Coordinates of C-alpha atoms in Angstrom, one line a residue:
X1 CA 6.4 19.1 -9.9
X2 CA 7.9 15.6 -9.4
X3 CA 6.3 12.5 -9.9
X4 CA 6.6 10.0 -6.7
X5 CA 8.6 7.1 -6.6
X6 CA 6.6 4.2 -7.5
X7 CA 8.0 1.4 -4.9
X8 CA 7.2 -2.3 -6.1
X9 CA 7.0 -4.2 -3.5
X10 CA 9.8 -8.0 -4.4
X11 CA 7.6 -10.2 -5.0
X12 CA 9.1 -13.6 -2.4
X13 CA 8.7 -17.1 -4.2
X14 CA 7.6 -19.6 -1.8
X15 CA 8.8 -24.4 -2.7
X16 CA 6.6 -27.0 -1.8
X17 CA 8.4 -28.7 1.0
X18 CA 6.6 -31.8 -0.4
X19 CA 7.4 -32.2 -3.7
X20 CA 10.0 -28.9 -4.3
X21 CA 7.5 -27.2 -6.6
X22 CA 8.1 -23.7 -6.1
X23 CA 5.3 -20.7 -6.8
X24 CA 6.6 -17.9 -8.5
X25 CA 4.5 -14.9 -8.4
X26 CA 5.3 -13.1 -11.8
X27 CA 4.3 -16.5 -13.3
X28 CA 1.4 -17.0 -11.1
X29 CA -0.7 -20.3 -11.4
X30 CA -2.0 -21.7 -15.3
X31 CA -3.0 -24.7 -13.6
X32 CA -5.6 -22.6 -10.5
X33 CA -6.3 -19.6 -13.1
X34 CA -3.9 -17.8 -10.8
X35 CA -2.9 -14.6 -12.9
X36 CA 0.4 -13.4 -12.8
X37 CA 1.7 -10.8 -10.2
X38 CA -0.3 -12.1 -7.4
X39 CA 1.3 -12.8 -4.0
X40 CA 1.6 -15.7 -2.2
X41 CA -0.4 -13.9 0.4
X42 CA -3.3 -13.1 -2.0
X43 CA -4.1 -17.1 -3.0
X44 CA -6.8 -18.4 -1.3
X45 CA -6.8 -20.6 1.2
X46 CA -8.0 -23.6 -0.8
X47 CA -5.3 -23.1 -3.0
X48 CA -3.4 -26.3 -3.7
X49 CA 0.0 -27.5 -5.3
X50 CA -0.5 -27.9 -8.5
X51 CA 2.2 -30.9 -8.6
X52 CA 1.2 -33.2 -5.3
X53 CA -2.0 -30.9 -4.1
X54 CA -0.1 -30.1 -0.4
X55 CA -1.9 -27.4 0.9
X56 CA -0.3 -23.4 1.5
X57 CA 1.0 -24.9 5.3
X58 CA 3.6 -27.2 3.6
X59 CA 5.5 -24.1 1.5
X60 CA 8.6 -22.2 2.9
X61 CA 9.2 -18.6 1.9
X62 CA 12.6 -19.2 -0.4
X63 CA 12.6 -15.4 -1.1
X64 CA 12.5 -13.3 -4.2
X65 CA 14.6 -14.6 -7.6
X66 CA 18.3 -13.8 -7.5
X67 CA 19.0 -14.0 -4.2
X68 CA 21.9 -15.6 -2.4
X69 CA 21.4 -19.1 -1.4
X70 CA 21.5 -20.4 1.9
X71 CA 21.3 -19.7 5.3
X72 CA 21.6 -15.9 6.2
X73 CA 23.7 -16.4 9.2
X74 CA 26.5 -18.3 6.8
X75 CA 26.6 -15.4 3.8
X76 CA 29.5 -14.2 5.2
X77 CA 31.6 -17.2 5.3
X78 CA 33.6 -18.9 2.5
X79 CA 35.8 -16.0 0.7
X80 CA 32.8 -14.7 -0.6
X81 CA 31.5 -17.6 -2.2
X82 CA 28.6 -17.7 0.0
X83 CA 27.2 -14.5 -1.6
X84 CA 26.7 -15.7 -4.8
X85 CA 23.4 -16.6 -6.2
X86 CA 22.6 -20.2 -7.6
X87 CA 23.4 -19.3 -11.4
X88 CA 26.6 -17.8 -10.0
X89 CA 28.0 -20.6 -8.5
X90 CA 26.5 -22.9 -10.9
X91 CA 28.7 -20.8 -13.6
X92 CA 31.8 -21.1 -11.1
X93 CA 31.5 -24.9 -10.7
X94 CA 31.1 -25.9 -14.6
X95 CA 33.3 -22.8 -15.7
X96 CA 36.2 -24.3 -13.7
X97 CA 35.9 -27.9 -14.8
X98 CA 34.9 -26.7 -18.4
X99 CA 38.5 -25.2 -18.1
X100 CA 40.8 -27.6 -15.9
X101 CA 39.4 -30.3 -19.2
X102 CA 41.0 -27.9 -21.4
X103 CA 43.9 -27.7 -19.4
X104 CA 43.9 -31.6 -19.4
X105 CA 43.8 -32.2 -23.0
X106 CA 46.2 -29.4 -23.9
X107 CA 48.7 -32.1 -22.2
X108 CA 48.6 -34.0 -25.7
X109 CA 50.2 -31.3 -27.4
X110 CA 53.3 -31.5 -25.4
X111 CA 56.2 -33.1 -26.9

């Protein structure tokens, strides 16, 4: 006899449009005694930033960690680009300027 599948439900993080704190729910809250793993959903309603105090109206569902920036209407623009997550294109950006500097000072060995 098989065990079920155990489905864990991705856990969305959710930024302060006020101040850009954003709640992470497999950190949860050290400042409210807010244990890990709890939802956004499951805070109560008096729940506060812990950076500016806004209240739970002024945060924006940003999704769960790892997903692709941006607006979900544009993911298929940009040769693919658009998929990427942050670190992604964050490793793109620097990676290529890391090596066009390499490329740049490799110029002084030419006779």
């Amino acid at each position: 006899m098989s065990e079920p599948a155990i489905e864990t439900p991705v856990l969305d993080r959710y930024e302060c449009r006020a101040c850009g704190y954003v709640y992470e729910p497999e950190k949860g809250d050290d400042t409210h005694d807010i244990p890990s793993g709890t939802t956004f959903a499951e805070l109560p309603i008096s729940w506060r930033c812990p950076v500016c105090s806004a209240k739970k109206t002024a945060f924006a569902n940003i999704g769960p960690v790892g997903t692709a920036s941006g607006f979900k209407e544009n993911l298929g623009y940009g040769l693919g680009v658009n998929n990427l997550t942050p670190t992604q294109k964050n490793i793109l950006i620097f990676g290529a300027l890391a090596l066009g500097f390499l490329f740049f000072i490799s110029l002084y060995g030419l006779q």
